[in-house]
Coordinates of C-alpha atoms (C1' of nucleotides) in Angstrom, one line a residue:
Chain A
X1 CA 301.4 -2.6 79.5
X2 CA 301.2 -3.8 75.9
X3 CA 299.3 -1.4 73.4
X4 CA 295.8 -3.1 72.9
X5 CA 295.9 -2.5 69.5
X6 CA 299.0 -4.6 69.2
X7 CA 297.2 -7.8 71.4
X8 CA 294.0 -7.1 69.1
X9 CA 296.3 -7.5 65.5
X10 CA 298.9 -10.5 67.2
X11 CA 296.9 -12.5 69.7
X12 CA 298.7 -15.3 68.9
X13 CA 301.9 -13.8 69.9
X14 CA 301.4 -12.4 72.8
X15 CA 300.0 -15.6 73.9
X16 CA 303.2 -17.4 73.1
X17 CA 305.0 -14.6 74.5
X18 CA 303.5 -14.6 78.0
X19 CA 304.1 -18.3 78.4
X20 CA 307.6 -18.3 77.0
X21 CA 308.0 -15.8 79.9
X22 CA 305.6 -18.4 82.1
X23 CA 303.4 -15.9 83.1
X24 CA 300.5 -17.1 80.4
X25 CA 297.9 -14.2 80.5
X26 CA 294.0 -14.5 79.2
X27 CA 294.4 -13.1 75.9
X28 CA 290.7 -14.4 74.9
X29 CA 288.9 -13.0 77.3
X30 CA 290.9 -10.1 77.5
X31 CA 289.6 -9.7 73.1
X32 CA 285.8 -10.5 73.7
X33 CA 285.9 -7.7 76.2
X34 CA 287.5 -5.5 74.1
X35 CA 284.7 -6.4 71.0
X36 CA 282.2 -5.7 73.6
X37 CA 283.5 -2.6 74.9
X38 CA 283.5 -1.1 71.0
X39 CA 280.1 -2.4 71.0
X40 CA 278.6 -0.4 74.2
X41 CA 280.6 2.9 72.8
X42 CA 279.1 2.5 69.5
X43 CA 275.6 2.5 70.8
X44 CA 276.2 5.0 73.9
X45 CA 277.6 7.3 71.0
X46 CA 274.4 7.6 69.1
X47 CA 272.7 8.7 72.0
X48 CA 274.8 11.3 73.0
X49 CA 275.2 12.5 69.4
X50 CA 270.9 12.8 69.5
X51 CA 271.3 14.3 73.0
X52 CA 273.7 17.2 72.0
X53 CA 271.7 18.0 68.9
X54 CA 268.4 18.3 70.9
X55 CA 270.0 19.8 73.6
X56 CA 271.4 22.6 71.1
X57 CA 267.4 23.0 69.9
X58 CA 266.4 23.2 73.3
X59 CA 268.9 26.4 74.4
X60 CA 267.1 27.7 70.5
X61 CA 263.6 27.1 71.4
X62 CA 263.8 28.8 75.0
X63 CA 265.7 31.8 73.7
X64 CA 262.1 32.2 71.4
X65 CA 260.2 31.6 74.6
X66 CA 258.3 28.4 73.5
X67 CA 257.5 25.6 75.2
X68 CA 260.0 23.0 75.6
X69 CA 258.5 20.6 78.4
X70 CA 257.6 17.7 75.7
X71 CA 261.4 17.1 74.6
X72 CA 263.0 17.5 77.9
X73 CA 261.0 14.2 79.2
X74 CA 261.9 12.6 76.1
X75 CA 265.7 13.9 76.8
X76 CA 265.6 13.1 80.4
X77 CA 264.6 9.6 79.1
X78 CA 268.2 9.2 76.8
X79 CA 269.9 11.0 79.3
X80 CA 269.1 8.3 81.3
X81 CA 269.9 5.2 78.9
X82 CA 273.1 7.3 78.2
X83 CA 274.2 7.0 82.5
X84 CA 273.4 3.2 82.3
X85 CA 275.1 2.7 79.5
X86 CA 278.4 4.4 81.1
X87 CA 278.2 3.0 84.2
X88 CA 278.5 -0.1 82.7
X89 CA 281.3 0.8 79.9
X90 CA 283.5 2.2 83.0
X91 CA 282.6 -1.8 84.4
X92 CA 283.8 -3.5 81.1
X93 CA 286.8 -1.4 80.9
X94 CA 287.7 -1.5 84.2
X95 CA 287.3 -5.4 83.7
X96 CA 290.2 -4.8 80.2
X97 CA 292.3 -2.9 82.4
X98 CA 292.2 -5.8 85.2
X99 CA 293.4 -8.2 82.2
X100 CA 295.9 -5.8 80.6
X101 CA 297.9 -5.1 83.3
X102 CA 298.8 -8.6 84.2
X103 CA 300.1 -9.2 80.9
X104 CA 303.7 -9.6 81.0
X105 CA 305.8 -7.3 78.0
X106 CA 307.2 -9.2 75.0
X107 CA 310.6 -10.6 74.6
X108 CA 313.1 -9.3 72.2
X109 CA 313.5 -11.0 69.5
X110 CA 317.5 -11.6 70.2
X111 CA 316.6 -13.1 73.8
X112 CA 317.6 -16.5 74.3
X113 CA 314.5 -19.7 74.8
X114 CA 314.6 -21.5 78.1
X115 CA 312.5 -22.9 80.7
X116 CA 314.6 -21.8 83.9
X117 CA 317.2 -19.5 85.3
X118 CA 319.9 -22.2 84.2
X119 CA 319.5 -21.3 80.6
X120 CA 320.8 -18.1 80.9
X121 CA 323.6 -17.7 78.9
X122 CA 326.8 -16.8 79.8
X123 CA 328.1 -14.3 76.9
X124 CA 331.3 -12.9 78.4
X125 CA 333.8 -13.1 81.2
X126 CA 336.2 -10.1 82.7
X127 CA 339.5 -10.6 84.6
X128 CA 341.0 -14.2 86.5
X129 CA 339.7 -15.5 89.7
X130 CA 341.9 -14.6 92.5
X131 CA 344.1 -17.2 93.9
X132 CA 345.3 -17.3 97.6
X133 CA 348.1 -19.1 99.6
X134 CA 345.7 -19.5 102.2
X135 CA 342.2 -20.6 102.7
X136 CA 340.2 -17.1 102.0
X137 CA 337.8 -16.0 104.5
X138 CA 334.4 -15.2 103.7
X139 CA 332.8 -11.2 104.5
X140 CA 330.8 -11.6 107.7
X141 CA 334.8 -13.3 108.7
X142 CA 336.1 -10.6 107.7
X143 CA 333.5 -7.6 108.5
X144 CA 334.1 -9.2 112.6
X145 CA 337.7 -9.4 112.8
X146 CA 337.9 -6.0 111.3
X147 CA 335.0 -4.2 113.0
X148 CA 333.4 -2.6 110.5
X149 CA 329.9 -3.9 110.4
X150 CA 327.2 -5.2 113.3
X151 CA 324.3 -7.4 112.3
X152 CA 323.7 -8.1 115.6
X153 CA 323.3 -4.9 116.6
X154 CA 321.3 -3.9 113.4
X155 CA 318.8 -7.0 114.1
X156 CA 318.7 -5.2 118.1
X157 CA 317.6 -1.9 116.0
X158 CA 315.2 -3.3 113.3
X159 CA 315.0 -7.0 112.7
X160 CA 317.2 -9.2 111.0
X161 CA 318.4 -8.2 107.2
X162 CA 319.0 -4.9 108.1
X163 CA 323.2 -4.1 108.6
X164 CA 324.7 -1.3 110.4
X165 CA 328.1 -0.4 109.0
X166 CA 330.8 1.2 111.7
X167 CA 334.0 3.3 111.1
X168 CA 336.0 2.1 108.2
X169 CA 333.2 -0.6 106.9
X170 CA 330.5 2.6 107.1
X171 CA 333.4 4.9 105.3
X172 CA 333.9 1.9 102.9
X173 CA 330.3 2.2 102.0
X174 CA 330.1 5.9 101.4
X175 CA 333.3 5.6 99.3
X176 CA 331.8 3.4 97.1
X177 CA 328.5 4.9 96.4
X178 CA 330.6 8.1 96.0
X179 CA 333.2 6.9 93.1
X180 CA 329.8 5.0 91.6
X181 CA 328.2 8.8 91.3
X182 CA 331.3 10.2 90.4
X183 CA 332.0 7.8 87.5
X184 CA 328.6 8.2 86.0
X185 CA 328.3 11.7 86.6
X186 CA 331.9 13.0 84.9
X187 CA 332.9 10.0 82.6
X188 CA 329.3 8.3 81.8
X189 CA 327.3 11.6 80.7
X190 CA 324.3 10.9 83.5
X191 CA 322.6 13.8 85.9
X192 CA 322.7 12.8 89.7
X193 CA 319.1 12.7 91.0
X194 CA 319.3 12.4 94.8
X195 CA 315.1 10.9 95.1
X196 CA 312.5 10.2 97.4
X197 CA 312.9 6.8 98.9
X198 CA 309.4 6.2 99.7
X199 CA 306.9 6.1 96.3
X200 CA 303.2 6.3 96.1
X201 CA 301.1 3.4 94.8
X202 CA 300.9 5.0 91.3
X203 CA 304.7 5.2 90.7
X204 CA 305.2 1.4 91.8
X205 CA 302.6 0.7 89.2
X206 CA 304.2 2.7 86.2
X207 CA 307.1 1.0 86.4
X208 CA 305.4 -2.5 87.1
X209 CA 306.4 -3.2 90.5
X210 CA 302.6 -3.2 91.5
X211 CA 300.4 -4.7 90.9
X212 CA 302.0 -8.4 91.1
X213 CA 304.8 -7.3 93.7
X214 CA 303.2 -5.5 96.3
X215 CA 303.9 -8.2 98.8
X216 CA 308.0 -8.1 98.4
X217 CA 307.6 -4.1 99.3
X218 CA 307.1 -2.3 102.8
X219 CA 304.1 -0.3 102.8
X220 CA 302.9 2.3 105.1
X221 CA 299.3 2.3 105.6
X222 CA 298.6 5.4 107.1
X223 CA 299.8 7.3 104.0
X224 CA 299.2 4.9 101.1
X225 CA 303.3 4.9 100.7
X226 CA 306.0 2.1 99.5
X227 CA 309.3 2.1 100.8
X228 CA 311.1 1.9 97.1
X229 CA 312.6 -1.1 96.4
X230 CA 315.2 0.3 94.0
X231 CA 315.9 3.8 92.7
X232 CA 314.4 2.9 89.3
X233 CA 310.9 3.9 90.8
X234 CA 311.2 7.5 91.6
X235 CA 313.9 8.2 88.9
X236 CA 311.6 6.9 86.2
X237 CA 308.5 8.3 87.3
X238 CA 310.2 11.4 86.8
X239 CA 308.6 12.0 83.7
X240 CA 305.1 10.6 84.5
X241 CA 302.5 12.4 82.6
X242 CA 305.4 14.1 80.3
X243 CA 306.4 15.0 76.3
X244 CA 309.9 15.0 76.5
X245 CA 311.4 16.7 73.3
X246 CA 313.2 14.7 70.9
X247 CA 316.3 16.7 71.2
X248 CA 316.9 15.9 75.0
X249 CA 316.7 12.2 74.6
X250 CA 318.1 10.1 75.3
X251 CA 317.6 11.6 79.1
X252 CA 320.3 9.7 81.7
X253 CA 319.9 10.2 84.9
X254 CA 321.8 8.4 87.7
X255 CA 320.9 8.0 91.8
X256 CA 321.8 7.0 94.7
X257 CA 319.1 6.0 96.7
X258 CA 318.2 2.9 99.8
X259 CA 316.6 0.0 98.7
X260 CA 314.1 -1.9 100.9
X261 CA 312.9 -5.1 100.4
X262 CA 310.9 -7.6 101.9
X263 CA 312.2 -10.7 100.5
X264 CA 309.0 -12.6 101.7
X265 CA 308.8 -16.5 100.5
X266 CA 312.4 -16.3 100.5
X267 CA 313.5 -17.3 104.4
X268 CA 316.5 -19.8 104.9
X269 CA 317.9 -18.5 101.5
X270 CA 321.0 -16.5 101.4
X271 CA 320.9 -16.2 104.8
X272 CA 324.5 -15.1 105.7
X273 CA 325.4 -11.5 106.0
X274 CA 324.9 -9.5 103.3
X275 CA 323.5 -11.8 100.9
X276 CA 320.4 -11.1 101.4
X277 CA 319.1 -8.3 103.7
X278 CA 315.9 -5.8 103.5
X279 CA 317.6 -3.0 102.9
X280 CA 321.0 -2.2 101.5
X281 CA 322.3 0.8 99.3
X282 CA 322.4 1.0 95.3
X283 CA 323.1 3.4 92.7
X284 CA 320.9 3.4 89.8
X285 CA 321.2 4.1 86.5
X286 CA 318.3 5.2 84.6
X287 CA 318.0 6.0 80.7
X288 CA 315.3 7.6 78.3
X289 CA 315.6 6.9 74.6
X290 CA 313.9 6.7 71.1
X291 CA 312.7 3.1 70.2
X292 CA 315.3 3.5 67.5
X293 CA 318.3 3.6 69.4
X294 CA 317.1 2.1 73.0
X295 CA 319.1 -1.5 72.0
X296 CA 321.9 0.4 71.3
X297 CA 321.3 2.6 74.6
X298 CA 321.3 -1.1 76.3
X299 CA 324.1 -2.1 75.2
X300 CA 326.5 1.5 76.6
X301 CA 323.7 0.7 80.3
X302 CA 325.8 -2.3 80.4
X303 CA 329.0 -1.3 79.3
X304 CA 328.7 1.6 82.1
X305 CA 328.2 -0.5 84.6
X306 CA 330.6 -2.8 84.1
X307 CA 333.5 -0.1 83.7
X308 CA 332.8 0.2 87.6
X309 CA 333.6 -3.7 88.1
X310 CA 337.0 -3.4 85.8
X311 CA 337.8 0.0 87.9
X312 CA 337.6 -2.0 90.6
X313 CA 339.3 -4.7 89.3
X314 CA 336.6 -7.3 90.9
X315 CA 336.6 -10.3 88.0
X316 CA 332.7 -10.9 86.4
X317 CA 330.4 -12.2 84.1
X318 CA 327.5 -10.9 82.3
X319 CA 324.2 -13.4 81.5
X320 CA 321.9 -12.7 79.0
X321 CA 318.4 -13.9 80.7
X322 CA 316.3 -16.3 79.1
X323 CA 313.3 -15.2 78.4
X324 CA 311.7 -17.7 81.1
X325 CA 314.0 -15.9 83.6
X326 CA 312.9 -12.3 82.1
X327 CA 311.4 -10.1 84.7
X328 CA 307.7 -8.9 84.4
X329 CA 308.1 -5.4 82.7
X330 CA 311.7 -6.1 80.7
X331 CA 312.1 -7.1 77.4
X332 CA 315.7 -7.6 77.2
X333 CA 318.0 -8.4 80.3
X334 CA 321.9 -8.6 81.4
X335 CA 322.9 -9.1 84.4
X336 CA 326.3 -9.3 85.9
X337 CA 327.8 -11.4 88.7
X338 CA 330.8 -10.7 90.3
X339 CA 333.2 -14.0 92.2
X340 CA 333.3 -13.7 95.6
X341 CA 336.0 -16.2 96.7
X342 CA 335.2 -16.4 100.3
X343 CA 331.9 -17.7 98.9
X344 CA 333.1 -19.4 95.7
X345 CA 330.2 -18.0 94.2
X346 CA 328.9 -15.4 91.6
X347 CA 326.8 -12.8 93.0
X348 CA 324.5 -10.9 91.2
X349 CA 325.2 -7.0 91.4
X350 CA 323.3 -5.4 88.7
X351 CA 320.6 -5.7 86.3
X352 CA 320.4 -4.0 82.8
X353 CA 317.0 -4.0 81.3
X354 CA 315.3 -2.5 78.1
X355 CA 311.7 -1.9 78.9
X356 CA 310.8 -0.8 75.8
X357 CA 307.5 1.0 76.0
X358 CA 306.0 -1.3 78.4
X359 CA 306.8 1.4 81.4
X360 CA 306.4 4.6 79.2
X361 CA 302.4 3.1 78.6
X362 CA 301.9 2.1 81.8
X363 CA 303.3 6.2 83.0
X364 CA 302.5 8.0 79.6
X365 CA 306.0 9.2 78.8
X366 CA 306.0 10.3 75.1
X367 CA 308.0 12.2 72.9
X368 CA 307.6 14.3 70.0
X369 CA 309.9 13.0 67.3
X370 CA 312.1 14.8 64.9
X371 CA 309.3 14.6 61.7
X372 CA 306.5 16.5 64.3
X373 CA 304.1 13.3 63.9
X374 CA 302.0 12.5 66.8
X375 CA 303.5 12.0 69.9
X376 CA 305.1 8.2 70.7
X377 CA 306.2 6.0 73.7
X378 CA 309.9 6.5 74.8
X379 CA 311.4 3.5 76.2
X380 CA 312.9 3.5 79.3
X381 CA 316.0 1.0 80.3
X382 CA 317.8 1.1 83.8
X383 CA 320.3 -0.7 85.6
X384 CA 322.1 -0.9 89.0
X385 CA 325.6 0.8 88.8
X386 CA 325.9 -0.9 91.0
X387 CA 324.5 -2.6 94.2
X388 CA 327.2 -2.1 97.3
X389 CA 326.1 -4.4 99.9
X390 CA 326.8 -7.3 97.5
X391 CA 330.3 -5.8 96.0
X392 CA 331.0 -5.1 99.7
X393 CA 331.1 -8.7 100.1
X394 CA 333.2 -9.5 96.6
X395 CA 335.5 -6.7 97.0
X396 CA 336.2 -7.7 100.9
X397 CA 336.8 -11.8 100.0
X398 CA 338.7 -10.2 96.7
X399 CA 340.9 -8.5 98.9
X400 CA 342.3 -9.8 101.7
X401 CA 345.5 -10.8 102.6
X402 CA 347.3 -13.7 104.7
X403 CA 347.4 -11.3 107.8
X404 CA 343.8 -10.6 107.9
X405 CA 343.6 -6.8 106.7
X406 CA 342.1 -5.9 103.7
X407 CA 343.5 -3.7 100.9
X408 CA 341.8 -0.8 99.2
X409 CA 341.3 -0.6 95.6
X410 CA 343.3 2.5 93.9
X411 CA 340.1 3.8 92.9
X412 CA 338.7 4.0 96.1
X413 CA 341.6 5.5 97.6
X414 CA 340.8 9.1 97.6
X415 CA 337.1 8.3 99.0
X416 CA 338.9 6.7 101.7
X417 CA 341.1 9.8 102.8
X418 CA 343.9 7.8 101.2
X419 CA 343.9 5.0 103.2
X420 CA 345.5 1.6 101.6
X421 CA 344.1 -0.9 103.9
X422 CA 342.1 -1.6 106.6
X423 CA 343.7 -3.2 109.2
X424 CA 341.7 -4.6 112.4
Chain B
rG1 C1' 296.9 21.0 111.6
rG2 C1' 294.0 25.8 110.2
rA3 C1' 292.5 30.0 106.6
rG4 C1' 292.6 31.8 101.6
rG5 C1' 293.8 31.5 96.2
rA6 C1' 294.9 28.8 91.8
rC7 C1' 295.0 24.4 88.1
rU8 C1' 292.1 25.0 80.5
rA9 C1' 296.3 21.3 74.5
rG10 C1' 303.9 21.4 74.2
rC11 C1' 303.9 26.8 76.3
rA12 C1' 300.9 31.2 77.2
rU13 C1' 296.1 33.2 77.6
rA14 C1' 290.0 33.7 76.8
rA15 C1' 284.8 32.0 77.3
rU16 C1' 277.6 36.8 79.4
rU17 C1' 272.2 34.7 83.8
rG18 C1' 274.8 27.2 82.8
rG19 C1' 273.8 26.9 75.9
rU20 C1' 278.2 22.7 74.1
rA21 C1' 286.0 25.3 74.6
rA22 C1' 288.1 30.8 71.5
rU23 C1' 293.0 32.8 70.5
rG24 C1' 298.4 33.6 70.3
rC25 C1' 303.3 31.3 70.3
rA26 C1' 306.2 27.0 69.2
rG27 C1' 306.2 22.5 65.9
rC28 C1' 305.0 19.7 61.2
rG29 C1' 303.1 19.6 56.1
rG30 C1' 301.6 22.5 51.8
rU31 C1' 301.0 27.0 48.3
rC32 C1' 304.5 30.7 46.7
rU33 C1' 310.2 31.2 46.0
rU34 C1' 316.7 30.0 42.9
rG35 C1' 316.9 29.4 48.4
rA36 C1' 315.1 31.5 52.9
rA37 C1' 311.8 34.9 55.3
rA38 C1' 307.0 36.9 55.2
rA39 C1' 302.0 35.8 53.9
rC40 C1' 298.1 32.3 53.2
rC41 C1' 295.9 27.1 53.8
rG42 C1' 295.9 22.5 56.5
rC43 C1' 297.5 19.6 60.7
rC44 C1' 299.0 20.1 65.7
rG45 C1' 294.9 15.6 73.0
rU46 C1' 292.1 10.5 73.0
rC47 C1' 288.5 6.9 71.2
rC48 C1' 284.9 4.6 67.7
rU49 C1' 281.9 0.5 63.2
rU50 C1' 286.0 7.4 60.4
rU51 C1' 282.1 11.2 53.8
rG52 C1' 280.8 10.9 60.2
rG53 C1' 280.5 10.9 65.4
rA54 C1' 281.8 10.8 70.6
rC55 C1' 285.0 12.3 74.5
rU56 C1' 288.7 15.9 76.6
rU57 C1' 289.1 22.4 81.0
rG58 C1' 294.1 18.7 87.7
rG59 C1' 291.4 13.3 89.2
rG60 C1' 286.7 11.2 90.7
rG61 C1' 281.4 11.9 91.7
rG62 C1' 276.7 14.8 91.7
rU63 C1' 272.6 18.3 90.0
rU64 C1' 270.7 19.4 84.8
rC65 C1' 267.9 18.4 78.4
rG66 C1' 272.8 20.6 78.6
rA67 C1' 278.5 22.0 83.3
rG68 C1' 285.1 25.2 82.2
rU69 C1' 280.9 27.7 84.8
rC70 C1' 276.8 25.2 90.3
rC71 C1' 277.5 21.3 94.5
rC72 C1' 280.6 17.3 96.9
rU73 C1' 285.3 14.9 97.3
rC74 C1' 290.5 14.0 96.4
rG75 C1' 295.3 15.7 94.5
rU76 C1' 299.0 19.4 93.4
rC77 C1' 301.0 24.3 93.6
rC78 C1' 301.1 29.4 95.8
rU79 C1' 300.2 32.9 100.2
rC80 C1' 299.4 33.4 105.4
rC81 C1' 298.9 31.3 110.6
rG82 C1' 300.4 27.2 113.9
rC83 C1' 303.9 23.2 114.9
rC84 C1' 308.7 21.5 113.8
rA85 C1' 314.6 19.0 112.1

RNA sequence: GGAGGACUAGCAUAAUUGGUAAUGCAGCGGUCUUGAAAACCGCCGUCCUUUGGACUUGGGGGUUCGAGUCCCUCGUCCUCCGCCA
C-alpha cells in the first residue's frame, strides 16, 4: 500500500508507475474520494465538537438539578446527523481502501523499463556450463533409475504436482534444506524461525499476497486459513502490529518452511517432474531494515543466496526484473536461475525483493529511529535461499556421471552421512 | 468442546452511581552546566480545512445527550475440566 499522502502530492507518478508495472490503477477516482472523505470529516467534526460541549453542560446542569429535557432533543437530533454522517464516512473510506490496495508499489528508480519478462536484464553470470561425454539425462531420468522419488505414487496420495521423495532422494532433500539453515544461521547472521505453514487471511494481505492472489493459494474454508505459499508470509508478519527499536534492525530472520501452490491458469506448463508442482520445500530469507540502508540490505539478500549456488558449485545467473515483470508488492527484484543441463534451461530458484514500505503499511511495522522522531515504516526485503525442488533438479542433471549415479557435492557431504554418490 | 478471568500509549499502572482517559518509567528536544548527572519545561498514538478541533481503552456493533465503565459479538492470552499426537 502506498502512503495516501504520497498519491495525493504525485498523482501523476503513480499513475505512470502502475502502468509501467501494467497493473494501471484508478488514481482519479481513488483522489475525488479522498477530497470527499476530508469533506464529510470536516462537517461530522463540527457536530461532534457542539455535541461534546453540550454534553459537558448537560452532566453541569443535572448535577444543579435543573431541567435539561429541552437540549437533550436538540442533542438527540445532532447525535443523530453525527450516526449518518459516520455510517456514510465508514462507506467512502471503505470505498479508498477498495482502490488503495489494488495499487501496485513504485519502482525503484535504478529498475530497468520494459514491456515483458524478456527485458530483464542479465547483470551477471557464475561458474561454466557443464559439459558431458555423453548425452545428459534429465531429473525425472534420473530420480527413476535411482529410486529416489515417486510422482506416481504422490499423484495416488494427493493429485498430481505433489512429489514424494524416498531413501537417498528424501535424505537428499533434508540435506539440502539443512546446509541452507546452517549456512544462513552460522555464516549469514540470520535467526532460524521454524513457522506456521498455514496463514490467516490478514497475514496473506500484509504482505500482498491477497487480495489479487487468493486464487493461486489453497484455502480451507472451515477455518478461514491459507496454506502459505512461501515462508515470506508468516516470517514477515512476525512483526504485524509492532515498533521495532532502531537498534535491533536490521532484523534477519531465515525459515524453512513448505510451500503450496495452486498454480491455476497455468496447466500444460512445466509439466515434467519437478518443474512445477503444488507443493515443494523452500528456505526463506527474510530481512527488516531502515529505508536508509534497505538497498544496501538487498544487495548482501542476494549475495547470501547466491553463496549457496557457488557452495554448491551449480553455475547461475542473476536478472534484474524489469519493472513490467516486477511483482505486485516489490520495488526492486533479482532473481537467480541456475542451468540445468538435462533440460538445457535456466530455472529460476530464488527471488530477492526490496519491498520498501509497501508491506510494513499494509502490516504497520514501524520503527523508532535513532533522533526519537515519530515512529516510520521499516522496509521489509526477502528472498528464497533457496528453493530445493528446483535445485534438486539442477544439481541431479549437474551431477551425473556416464554410469548413471550421481555424485554429492562436498558441501552436502556431511548431511548425507558422508556419502559421495548415489548409486541406483 | 465446556467453565471462569484478563486485554488501557514503547513498557508499567489508575479512573466514584456512565460525565468525556490520570500517573510513573524509558526515549527525544530545551533551560541550567566546562561536561555529565539532578532538577525544571515541552514533546512523546491517528486524522482534519491546525491560533483550533475530532478520534483513540484488543476488533466490530448496540444503548445513551454522553461509554474504559452497561449490552451483543469476534479475537488473543491465562486458569480449570473434557478430548487428544
Amino acid at each position: 500500500m502506498l502512503d495516501i499522502q504520497f498519491i495525493r502530492d504525485n498523482p501523476e507518478k503513480v499513475k505512470q508507475a502502475s502502468a509501467n508495472k501494467k497493473d494501471p490503477a484508478d488514481i482519479d477516482a481513488l483522489l475525488e474520494l479522498d477530497g470527499k472523505r476530508r469533506n464529510i470529516i470536516y462537517e461530522v467534526e463540527q457536530l461532534k465538537s457542539l455535541r461534546n460541549k453540550k454534553s459537558q453542560e448537560i452532566g453541569t446542569l443535572k448535577k444543579e438539578k435543573k431541567d435539561v429535557s429541552v437540549i437533550l432533543a436538540e442533542m438527540k437530533s445532532v447525535s443523530d446527523t453525527i450516526k449518518r454522517f459516520d455510517s456514510e464516512l465508514k462507506t467512502v473510506e471503505e470505498d479508498i481502501r477498495a482502490h488503495a490496495i489494488k495499487i501496485p508499489n513504485i519502482s525503484h528508480g535504478s529498475v530497468p523499463h520494459g514491456v515483458s519478462e524478456e527485458d530483464n536484464v542479465v547483470v551477471y553470470e557464475w561458474g561454466d556450463r557443464p559439459g558431458f561425454d555423453f548425452e545428459p539425462r534429465d531429473h525425472m531420468q534420473l530420480g527413476e533409475s535411482l529410486g529416489i522419488f515417486d510422482f506416481t505414487r504422490g499423484a495416488k496420495i494427493s493429485g498430481a504436482g505433489f512429489p514424494l521423495y524416498k531413501g537417498y532422494g528424501a535424505l537428499l532433500e533434508r540435506a539440502l534444506l539443512t546446509f541452507f539453515l546452517d549456512t544462513h544461521t552460522t555464516k549469514n547472521g540470520y535467526t532460524e524461525i521454524f513457522p506456521p505453514f498455514l496463514a490467516n487471511e490478514q497475514s496473506h494481505f500484509g504482505t500482498g499476497q491477497l487480495p489479487k492472489s487468493g486464487d493461486q493459494m489453497y484455502y480451507i474454508n472451515e477455518d478461514s486459513m491459507y496454506c502459505i505459499p512461501t515462508a515470506e508470509v508468516p516470517v514477515t508478519n512476525i512483526h504485524q502490529d509492532e515498533i521495532l527499536a532502531h537498534e535491533q534492525l536490521p532484523v534477519q530472520y531465515c525459515a524453512y518452511s513448505a510451500c503450496f501452490r495452486r498454480e491455476a491458469g497455468s496447466y500444460g506448463k512445466d509439466t515434467k517432474g519437478f518443474l512445477r508442482v503444488h507443493q515443494f520445500n523452500k528456505v526463506e530469507m527474510v530481512k527488516f531494515a531502515i529505508p536508509e540502508t534497505s538497498y544496501d540490505e538487498l544487495e548482501s539478500l542476494r549475495g547470501n543466496a547466491e553463496g549457496i549456488l557457488q557452495a554448491l558449485k551449480l553455475p547461475y545467473r542473476v536478472l534484474e526484473l524489469c519493472d513490467a515483470d516486477l511483482s505486485f508488492a516489490a520495488a526492486k527484484c533479482y532473481d537467480l536461475e541456475v542451468w540445468a543441463p538435462g533440460e538445457k534451461k535456466y530455472l529460476e530458484v530464488s527471488s530477492c525483493s526490496n519491498f520498501e514500505s509497501f508491506q510494513a503499511r499494509r502490516m504497520n511495522i514501524r520503527y523508532k529511529p535513532a533522533d526519537g522522531g515519530k515512529p516510520r515504516f521499516v522496509h521489509t526485503l526477502n528472498g528464497s535461499g533457496v528453493a530445493t525442488a528446483r535445485i534438486l533438479v539442477a544439481l541431479l542433471e549437474t551431477y551425473q556421471t556416464a554410469g548413471g549415479t550421481v555424485r554429492i557435492p562436498e558441501v552436502l557431504q556431511p548431511y548425507m552421512h558422508g556419502m559421495t554418490e548415489i548409486r541406483p
